[in-house]
Each structure stands twice: as C-alpha cells, then as structure tokens.
PDB file of C-alpha atoms in Angstrom:
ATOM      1  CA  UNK Z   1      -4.793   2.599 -60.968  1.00 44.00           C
ATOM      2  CA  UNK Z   2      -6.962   0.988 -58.377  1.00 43.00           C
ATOM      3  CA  UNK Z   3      -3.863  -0.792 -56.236  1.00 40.00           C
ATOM      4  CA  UNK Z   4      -2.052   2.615 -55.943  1.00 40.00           C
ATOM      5  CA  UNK Z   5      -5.143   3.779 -53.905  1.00 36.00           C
ATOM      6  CA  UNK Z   6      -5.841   0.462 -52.143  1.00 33.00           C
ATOM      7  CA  UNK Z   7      -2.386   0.425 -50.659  1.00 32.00           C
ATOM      8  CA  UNK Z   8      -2.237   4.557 -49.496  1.00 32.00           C
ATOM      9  CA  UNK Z   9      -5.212   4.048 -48.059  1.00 34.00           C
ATOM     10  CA  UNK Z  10      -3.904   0.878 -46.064  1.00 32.00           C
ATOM     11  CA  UNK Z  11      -1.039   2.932 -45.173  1.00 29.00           C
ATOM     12  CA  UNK Z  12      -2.674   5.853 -44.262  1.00 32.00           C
ATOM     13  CA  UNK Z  13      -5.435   3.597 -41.834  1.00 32.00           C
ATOM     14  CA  UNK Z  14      -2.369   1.327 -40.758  1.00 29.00           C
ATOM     15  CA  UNK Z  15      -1.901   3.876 -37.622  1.00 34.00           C
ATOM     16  CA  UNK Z  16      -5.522   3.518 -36.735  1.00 33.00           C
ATOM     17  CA  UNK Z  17      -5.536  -0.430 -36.898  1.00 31.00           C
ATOM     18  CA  UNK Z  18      -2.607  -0.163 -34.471  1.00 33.00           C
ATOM     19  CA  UNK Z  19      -4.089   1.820 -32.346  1.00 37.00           C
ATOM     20  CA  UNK Z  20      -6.814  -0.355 -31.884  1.00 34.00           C
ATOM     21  CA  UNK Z  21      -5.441  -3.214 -30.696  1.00 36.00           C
ATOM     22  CA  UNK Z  22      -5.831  -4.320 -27.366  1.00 38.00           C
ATOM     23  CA  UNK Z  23      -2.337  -3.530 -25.085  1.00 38.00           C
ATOM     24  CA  UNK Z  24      -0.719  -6.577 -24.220  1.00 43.00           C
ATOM     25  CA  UNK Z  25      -1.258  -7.586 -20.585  1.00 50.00           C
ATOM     26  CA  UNK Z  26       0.663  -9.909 -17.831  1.00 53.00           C
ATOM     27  CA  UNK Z  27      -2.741 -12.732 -18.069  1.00 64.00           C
ATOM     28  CA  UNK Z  28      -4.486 -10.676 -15.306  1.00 77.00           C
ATOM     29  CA  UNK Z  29      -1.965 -10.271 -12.926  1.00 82.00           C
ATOM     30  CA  UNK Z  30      -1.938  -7.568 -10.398  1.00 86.00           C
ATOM     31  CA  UNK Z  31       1.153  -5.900  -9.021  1.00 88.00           C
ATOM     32  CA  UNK Z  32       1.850  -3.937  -5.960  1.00 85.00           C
ATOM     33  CA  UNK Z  33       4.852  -1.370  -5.845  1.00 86.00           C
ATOM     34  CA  UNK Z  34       6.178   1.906  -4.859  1.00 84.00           C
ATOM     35  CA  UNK Z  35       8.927   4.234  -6.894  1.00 87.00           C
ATOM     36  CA  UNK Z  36      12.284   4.179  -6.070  1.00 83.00           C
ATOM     37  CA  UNK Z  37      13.456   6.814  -8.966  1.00 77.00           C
ATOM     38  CA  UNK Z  38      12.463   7.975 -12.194  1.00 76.00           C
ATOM     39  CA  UNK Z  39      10.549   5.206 -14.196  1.00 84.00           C
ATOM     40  CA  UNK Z  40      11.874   2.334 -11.551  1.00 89.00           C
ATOM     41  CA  UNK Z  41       9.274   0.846  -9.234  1.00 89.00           C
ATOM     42  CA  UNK Z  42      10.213  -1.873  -6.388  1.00 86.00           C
ATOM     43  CA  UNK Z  43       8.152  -5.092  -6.286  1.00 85.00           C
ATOM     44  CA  UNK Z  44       5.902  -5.583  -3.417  1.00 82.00           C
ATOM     45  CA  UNK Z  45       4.081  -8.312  -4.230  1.00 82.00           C
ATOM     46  CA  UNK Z  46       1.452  -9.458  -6.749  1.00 84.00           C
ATOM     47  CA  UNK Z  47      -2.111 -11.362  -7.163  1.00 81.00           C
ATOM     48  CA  UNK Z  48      -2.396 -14.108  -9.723  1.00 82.00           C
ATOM     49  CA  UNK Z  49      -5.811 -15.840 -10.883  1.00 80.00           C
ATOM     50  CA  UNK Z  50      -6.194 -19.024  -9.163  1.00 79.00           C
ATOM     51  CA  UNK Z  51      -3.275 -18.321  -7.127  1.00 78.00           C
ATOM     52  CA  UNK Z  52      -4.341 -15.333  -5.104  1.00 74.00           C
ATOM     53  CA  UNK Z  53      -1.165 -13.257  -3.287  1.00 77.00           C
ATOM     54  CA  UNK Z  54       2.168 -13.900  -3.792  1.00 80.00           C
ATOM     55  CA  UNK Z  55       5.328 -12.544  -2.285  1.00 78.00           C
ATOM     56  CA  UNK Z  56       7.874 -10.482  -4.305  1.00 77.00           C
ATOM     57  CA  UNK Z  57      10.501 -12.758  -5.100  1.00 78.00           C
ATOM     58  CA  UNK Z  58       7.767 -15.710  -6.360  1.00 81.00           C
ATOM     59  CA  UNK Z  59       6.427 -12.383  -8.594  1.00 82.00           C
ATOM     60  CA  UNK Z  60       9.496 -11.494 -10.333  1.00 79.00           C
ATOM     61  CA  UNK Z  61       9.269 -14.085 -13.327  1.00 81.00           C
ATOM     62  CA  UNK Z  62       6.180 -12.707 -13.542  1.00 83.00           C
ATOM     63  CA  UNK Z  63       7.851  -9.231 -15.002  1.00 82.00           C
ATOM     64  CA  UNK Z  64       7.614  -9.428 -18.829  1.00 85.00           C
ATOM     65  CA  UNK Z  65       9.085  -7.003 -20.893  1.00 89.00           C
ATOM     66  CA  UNK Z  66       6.413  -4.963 -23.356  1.00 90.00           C
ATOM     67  CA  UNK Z  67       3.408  -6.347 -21.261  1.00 88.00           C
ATOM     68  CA  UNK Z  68       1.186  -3.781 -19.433  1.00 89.00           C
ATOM     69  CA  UNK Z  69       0.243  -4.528 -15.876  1.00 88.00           C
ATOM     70  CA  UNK Z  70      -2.337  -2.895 -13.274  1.00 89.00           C
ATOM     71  CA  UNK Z  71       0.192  -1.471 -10.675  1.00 89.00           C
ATOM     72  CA  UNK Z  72      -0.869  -0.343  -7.161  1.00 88.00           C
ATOM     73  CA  UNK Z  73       1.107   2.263  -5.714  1.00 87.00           C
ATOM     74  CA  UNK Z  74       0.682   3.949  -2.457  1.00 83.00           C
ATOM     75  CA  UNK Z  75      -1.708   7.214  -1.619  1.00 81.00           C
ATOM     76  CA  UNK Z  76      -4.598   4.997  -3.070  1.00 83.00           C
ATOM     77  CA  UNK Z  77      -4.192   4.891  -6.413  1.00 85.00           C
ATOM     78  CA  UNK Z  78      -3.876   2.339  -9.090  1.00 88.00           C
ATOM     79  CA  UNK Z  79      -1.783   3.174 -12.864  1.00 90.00           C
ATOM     80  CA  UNK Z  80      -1.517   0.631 -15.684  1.00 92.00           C
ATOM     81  CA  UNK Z  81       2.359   0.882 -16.706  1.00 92.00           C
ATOM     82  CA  UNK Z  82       3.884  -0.941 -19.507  1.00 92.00           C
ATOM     83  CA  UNK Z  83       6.961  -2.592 -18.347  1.00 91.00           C
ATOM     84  CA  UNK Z  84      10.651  -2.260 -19.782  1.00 92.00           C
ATOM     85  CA  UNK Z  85      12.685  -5.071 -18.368  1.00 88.00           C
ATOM     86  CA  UNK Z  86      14.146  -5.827 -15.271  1.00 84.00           C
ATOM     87  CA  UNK Z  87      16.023  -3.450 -13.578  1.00 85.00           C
ATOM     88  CA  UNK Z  88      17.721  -5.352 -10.249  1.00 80.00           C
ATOM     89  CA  UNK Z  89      16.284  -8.766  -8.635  1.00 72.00           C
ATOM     90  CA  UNK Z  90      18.347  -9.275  -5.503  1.00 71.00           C
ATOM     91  CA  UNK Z  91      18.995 -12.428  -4.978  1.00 65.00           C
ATOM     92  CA  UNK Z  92      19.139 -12.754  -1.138  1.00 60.00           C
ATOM     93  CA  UNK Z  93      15.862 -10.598  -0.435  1.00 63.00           C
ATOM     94  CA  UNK Z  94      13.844 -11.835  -3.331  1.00 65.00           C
ATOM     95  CA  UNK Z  95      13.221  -7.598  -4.119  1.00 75.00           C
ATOM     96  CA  UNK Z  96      12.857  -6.853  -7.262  1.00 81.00           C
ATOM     97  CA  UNK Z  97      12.448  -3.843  -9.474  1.00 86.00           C
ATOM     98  CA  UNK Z  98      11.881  -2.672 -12.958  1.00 88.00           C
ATOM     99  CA  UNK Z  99      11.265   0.050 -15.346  1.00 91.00           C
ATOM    100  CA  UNK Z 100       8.817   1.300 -17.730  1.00 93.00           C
ATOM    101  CA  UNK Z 101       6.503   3.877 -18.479  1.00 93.00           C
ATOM    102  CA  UNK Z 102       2.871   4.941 -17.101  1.00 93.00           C
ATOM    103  CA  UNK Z 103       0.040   4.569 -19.306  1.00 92.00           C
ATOM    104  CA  UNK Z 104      -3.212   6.823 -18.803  1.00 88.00           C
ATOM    105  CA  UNK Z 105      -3.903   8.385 -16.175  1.00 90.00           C
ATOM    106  CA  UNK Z 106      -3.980   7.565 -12.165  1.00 88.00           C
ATOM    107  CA  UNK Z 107      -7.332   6.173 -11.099  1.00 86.00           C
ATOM    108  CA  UNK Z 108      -8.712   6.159  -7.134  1.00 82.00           C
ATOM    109  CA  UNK Z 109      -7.829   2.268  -6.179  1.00 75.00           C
ATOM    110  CA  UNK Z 110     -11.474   2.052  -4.277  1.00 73.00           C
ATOM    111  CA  UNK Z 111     -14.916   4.182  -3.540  1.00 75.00           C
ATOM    112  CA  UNK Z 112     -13.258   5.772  -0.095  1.00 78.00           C
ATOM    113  CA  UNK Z 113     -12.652   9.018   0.997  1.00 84.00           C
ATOM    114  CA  UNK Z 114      -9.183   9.976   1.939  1.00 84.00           C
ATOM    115  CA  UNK Z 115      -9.433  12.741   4.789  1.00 88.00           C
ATOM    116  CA  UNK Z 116      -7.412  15.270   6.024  1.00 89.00           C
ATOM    117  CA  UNK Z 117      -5.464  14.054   8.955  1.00 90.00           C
ATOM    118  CA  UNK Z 118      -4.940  17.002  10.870  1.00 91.00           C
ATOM    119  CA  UNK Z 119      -8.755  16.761  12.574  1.00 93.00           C
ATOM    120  CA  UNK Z 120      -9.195  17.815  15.730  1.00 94.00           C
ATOM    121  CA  UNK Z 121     -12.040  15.150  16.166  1.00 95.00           C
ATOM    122  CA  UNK Z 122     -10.102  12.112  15.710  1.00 95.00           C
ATOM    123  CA  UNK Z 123      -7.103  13.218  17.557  1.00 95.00           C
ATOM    124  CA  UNK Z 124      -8.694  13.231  20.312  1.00 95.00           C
ATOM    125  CA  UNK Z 125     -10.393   9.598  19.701  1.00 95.00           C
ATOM    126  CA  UNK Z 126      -6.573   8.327  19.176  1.00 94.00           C
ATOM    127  CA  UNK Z 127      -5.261  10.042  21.937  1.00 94.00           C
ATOM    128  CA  UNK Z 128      -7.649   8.500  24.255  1.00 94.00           C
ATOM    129  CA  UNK Z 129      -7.306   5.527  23.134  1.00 93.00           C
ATOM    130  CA  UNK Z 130      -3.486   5.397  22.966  1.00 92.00           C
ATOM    131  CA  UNK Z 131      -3.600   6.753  26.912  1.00 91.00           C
ATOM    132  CA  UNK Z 132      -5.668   4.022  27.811  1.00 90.00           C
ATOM    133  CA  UNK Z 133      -2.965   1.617  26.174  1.00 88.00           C
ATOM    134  CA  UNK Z 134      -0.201   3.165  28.454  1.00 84.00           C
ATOM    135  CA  UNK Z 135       0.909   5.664  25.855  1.00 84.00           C
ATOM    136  CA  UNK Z 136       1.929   9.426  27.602  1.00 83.00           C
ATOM    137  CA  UNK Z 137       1.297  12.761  25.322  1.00 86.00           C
ATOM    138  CA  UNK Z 138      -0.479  16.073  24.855  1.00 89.00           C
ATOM    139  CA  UNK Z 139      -1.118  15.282  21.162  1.00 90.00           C
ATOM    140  CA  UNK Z 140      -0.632  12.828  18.537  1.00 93.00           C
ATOM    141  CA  UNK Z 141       0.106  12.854  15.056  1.00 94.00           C
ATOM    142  CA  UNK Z 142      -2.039  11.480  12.365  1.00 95.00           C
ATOM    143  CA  UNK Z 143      -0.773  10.268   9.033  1.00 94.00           C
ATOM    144  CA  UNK Z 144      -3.666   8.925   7.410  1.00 93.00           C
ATOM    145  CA  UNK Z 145      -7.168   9.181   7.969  1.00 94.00           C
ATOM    146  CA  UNK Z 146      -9.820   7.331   5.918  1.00 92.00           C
ATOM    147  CA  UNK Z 147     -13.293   6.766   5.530  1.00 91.00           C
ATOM    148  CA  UNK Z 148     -15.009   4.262   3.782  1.00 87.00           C
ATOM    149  CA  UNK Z 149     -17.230   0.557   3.348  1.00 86.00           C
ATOM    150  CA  UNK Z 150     -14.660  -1.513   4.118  1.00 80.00           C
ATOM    151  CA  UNK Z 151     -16.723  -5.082   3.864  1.00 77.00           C
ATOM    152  CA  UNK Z 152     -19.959  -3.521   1.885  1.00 78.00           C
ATOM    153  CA  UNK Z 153     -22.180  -3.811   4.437  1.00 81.00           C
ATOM    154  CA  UNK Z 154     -23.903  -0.244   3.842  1.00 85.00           C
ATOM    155  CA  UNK Z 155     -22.307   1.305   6.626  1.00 87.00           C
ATOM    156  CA  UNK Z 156     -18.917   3.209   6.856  1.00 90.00           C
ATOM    157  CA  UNK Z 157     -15.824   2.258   8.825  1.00 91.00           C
ATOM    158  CA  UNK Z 158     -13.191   4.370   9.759  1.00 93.00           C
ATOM    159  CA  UNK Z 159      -8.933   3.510   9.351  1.00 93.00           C
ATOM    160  CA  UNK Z 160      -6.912   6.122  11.416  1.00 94.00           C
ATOM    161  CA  UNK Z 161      -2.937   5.905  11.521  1.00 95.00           C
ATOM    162  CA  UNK Z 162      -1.405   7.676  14.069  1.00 95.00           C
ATOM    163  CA  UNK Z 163       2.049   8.418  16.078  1.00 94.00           C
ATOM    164  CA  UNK Z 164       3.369   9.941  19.267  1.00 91.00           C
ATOM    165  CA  UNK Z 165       4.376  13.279  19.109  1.00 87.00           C
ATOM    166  CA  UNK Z 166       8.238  13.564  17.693  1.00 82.00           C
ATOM    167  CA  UNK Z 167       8.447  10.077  16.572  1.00 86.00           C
ATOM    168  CA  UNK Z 168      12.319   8.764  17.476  1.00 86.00           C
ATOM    169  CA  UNK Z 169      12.936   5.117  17.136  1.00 85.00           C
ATOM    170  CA  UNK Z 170      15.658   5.624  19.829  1.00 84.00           C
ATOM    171  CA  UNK Z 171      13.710   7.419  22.856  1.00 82.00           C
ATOM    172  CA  UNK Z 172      12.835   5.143  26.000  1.00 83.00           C
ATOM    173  CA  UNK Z 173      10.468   7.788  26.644  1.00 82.00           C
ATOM    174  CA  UNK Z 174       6.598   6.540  26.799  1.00 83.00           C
ATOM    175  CA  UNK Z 175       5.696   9.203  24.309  1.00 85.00           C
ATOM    176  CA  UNK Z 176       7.047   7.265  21.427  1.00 89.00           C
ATOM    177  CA  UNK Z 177       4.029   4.611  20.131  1.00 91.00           C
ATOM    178  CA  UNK Z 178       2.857   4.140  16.290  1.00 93.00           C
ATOM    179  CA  UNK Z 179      -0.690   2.500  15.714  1.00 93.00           C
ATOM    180  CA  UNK Z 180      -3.003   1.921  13.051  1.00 94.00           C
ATOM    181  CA  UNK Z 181      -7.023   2.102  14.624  1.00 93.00           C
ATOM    182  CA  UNK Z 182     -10.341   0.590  12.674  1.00 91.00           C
ATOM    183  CA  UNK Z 183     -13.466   2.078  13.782  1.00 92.00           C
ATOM    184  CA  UNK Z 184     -16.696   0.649  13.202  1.00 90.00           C
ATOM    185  CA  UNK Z 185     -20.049   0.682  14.022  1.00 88.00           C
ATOM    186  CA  UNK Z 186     -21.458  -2.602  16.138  1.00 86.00           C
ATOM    187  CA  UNK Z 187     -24.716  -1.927  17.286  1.00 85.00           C
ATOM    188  CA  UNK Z 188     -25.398   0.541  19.099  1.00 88.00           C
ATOM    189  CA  UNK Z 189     -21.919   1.794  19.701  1.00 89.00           C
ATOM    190  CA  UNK Z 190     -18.428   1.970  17.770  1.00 90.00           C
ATOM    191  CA  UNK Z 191     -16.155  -1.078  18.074  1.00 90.00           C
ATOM    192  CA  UNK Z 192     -12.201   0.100  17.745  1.00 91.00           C
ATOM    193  CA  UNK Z 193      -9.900  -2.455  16.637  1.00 89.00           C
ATOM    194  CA  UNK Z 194      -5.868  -1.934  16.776  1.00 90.00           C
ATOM    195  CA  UNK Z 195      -4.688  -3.712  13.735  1.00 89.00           C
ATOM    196  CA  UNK Z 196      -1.007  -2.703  14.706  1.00 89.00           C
ATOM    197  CA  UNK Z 197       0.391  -1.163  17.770  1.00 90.00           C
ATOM    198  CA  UNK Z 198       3.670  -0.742  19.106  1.00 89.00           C
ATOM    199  CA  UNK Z 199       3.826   1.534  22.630  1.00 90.00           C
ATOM    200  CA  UNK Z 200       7.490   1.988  24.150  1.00 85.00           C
ATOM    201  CA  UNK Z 201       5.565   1.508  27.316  1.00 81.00           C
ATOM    202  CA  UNK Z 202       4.687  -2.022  26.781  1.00 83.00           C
ATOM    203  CA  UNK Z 203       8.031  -3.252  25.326  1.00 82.00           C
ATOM    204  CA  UNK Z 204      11.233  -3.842  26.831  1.00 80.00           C
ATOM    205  CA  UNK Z 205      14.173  -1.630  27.462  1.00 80.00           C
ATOM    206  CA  UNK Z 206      15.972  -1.738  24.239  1.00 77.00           C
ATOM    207  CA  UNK Z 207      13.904  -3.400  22.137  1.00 82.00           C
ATOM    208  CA  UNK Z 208      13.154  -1.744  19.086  1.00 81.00           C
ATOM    209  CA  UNK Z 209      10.684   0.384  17.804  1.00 87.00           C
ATOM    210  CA  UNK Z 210       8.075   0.358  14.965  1.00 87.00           C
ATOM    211  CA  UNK Z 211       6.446   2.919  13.072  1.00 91.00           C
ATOM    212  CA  UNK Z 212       2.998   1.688  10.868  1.00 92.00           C
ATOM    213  CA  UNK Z 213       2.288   3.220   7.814  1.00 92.00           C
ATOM    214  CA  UNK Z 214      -1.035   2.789   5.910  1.00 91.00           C
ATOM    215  CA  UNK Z 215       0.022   2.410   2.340  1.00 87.00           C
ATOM    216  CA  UNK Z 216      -3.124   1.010  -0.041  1.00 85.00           C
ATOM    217  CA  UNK Z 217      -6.539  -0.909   0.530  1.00 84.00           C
ATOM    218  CA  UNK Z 218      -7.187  -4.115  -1.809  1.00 78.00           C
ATOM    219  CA  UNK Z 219      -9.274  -6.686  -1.752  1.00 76.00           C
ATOM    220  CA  UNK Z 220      -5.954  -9.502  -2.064  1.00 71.00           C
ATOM    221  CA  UNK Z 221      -8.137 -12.438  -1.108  1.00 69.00           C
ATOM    222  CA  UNK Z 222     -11.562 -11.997  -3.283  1.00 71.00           C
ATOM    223  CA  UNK Z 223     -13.710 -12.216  -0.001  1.00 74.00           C
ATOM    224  CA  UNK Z 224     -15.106  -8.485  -0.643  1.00 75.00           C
ATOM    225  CA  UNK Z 225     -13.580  -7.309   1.795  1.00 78.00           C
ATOM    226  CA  UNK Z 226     -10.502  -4.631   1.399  1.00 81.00           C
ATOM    227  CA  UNK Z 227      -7.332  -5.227   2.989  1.00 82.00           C
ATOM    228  CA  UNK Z 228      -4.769  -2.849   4.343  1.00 87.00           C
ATOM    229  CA  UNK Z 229      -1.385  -2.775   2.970  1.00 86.00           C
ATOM    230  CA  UNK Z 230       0.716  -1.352   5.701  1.00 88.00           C
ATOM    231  CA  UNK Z 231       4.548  -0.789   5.915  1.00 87.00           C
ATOM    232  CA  UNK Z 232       6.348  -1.970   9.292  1.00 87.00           C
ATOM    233  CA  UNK Z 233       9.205   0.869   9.561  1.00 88.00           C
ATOM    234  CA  UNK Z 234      12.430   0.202  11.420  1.00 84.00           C
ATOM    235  CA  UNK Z 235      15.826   2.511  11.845  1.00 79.00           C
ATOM    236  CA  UNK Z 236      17.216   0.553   8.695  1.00 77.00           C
ATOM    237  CA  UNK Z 237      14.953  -0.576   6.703  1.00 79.00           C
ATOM    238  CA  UNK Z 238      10.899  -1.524   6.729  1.00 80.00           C
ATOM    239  CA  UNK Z 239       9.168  -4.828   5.779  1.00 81.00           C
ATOM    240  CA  UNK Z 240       5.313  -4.621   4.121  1.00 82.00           C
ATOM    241  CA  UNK Z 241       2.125  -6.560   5.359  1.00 82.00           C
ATOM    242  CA  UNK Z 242      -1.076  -7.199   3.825  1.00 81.00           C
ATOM    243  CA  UNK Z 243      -3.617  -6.974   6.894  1.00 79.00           C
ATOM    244  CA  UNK Z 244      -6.850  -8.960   7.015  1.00 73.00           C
ATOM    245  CA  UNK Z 245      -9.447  -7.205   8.401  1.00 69.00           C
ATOM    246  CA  UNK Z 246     -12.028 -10.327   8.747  1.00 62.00           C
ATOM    247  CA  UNK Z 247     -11.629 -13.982  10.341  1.00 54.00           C
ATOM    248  CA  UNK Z 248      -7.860 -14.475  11.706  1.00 51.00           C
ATOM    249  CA  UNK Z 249      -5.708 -10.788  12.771  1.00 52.00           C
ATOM    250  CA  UNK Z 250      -2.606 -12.188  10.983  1.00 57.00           C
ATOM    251  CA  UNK Z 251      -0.845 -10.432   8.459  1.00 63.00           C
ATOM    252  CA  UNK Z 252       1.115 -11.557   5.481  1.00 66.00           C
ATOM    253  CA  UNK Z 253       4.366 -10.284   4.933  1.00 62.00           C
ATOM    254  CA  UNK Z 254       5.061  -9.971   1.091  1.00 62.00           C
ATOM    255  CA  UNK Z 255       8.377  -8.359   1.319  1.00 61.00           C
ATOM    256  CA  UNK Z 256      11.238  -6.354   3.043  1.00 62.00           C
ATOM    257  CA  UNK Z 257      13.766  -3.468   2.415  1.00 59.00           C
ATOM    258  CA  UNK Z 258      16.845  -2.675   3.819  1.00 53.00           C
ATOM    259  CA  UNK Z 259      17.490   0.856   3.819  1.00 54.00           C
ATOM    260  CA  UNK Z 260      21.051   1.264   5.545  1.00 45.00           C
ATOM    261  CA  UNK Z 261      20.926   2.940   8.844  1.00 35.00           C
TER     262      UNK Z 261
END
C-alpha cells in the first residue's frame, strides 16, 4: 500500500516542484522596447554580456521563444516578459517585434524621481535658456522633468525636455524648437548642458524639424553612469538614440521607425 501514497503525494507536490524552478532566461540579455498593440512590443535594441549595446536588427536572433527577458519600456520602468515568438522582423530596417506575456509586476528602472512637468520653476529656466539660443515664445512646454544621481556622485542632476509652444514640424516660425536640458551642479553654480536641440531659428528654410523625447535612463555601457534613451521625432517616422552623458556628446542610434506621413 505504500507506492499508492508515494506516487499521490508526488502528484499532488508535482505543482510545487514546478513552480520552483527557476524561469528560463535569454543568458542575461537585456532588451529595450516599446508596445505597438496588445502583447506585441517593437525591438529597440538590446545589451549582451561581453558585448555591451547592440542595435535592433543584430538583437533579433536574440528573441527565443519560451525564454523570459528583462524588457525596458518607456515612462521608466522595467517588466520581465516571457516571449512568444516572433511576430514581424523587417528585413530592410532591421525592426523587429514579438509577442508574449508580462510576468510580475512593473518595477521603477532606477532610484530617480519623475516630476511633474507642468512647474512653473523650470519653465522659466528653459525658457531662458531657449531665448538665449534664438528661440521666440511666451511659454514652453515641458514633457518630462526628472530628478536624480545621474553618475553617483552624491549630488542630484536635473534632465528637463521641453518644446515651443504648439509644436508643428511645418511652421518657419521661430517659436517652433524641441530640446532636451541637463542641469548640474559644478561648483559653485549650475552647469546646463543641451544634449539635443533643434531651434527653427538656427536651421535653414525648409529643413526639417525635430522633436526630442526622453524615453528611459540605463546605464548601456557599465561605466555607472545612466544614459538617456531619447526618441528623434520626424513628420513620418522617428529614429531612437542612446545618449552618453560622460566623455564624447555622441549618441548611438539603435534603431528607426517609419510611421507613414
């Protein structure tokens, strides 16, 4: 009688051993993407050990069906999601994008402190600054305002995003700029640092327009130090840019999206 109750009580701890095991992962690799419809997510780029970033279309092979990645999305947040397969990987872009399903719960992608952007103090900073860069308006418009350590050195930076009034990609008028501002303390006085601008001022009749948006903050490159993702918006379509903040100003572009005018 003693195998009968050996194997019901296998059975009945079989769920249990299951749920203990360990979820099956992508070998530490880190994606970065934003959702495109329900359960699909577009590939922005990725960081592999001993590799460090990658662009989206050298990431896609990287997409393995049952694993469970750590996925960065935008609004500062990270979400592990087990992926389903492959949904689209276009061939001339290198985008791709996939399926799955979210597992746990969303989790702050950093220790900083997302603000409210309508603040009559920093307005004002930005819209000094931008006049002093040949930008004309009453007001501006800020889409993101943060606060936070960006290279731990015990003191607090500040990242403010910011338009013209009544963005238009379109106008020739001099109201129409897009910039994203670092603030930081440097001795005795605050040090601002234009990571991106665009001003319709300082560009030539025709030329197009650009409108930065401040997406995520990682650290992409292990120095310590977190580093804007940022989308580059056009009429039809936007490309996305991880921004250093220390040694060289130059982004790197991990992907584009053409979004049909």
């Amino acid at each position: 009688m003693r195998r009968p109750v050996i194997v019901l009580a296998c059975l009945l701890l079989l769920p249990l051993i299951l749920g203990a095991r360990p979820l099956p992962d992508a070998g530490g690799v880190e994606f970065w993407a934003f959702e495109t419809g329900d359960k699909t997510v577009a590939l922005i780029g990725c960081r592999v050990p001993g590799k460090g970033l990658l662009e989206s279309q050298d990431c896609s092979a990287l997409i393995k069906p049952g694993s469970v990645v750590k996925l960065h999305l935008p609004d500062f947040i990270w979400r592990d999601f087990r992926i389903e397969r492959l949904v689209e990987h276009e061939q001339s872009s290198g985008n791709s994008f996939f399926s799955g399903t979210y597992v746990g719960e969303a989790r702050p992608a950093g220790n900083f402190k997302v603000l409210q952007p309508h603040n009559p103090t920093y307005e004002k900073i930005a819209l000094e600054w931008a006049r002093n860069q040949g930008g004309v308006a009453d007001t501006v418009k800020i889409t993101r305002l943060l606060r936070l350590d960006l290279d731990s050195d015990g003191t607090d930076e500040v990242l403010l995003a910011f338009d013209g009034p009544q963005f238009d990609y379109f106008s020739e008028t001099p109201q129409q700029f897009s910039a994203i501002l670092l603030r930081k303390i440097v001795g005795p006085g605050v040090q601002q640092i234009a990571l991106v601008q665009r001003f319709r001022a300082a560009i030539q009749r025709g030329d197009l327009m650009y409108r930065f948006e401040l997406l995520n903050l990682i650290d992409v490159d292990g120095d310590g130090v977190l580093d804007p993702l940022i989308s580059l918006n056009y009429y039809e379509g936007r490309s996305l840019y991880f921004l250093p903040v220390a040694g060289p100003n130059e982004g790197k572009r991990v992907c584009g999206f053409f979004e049909g005018a």
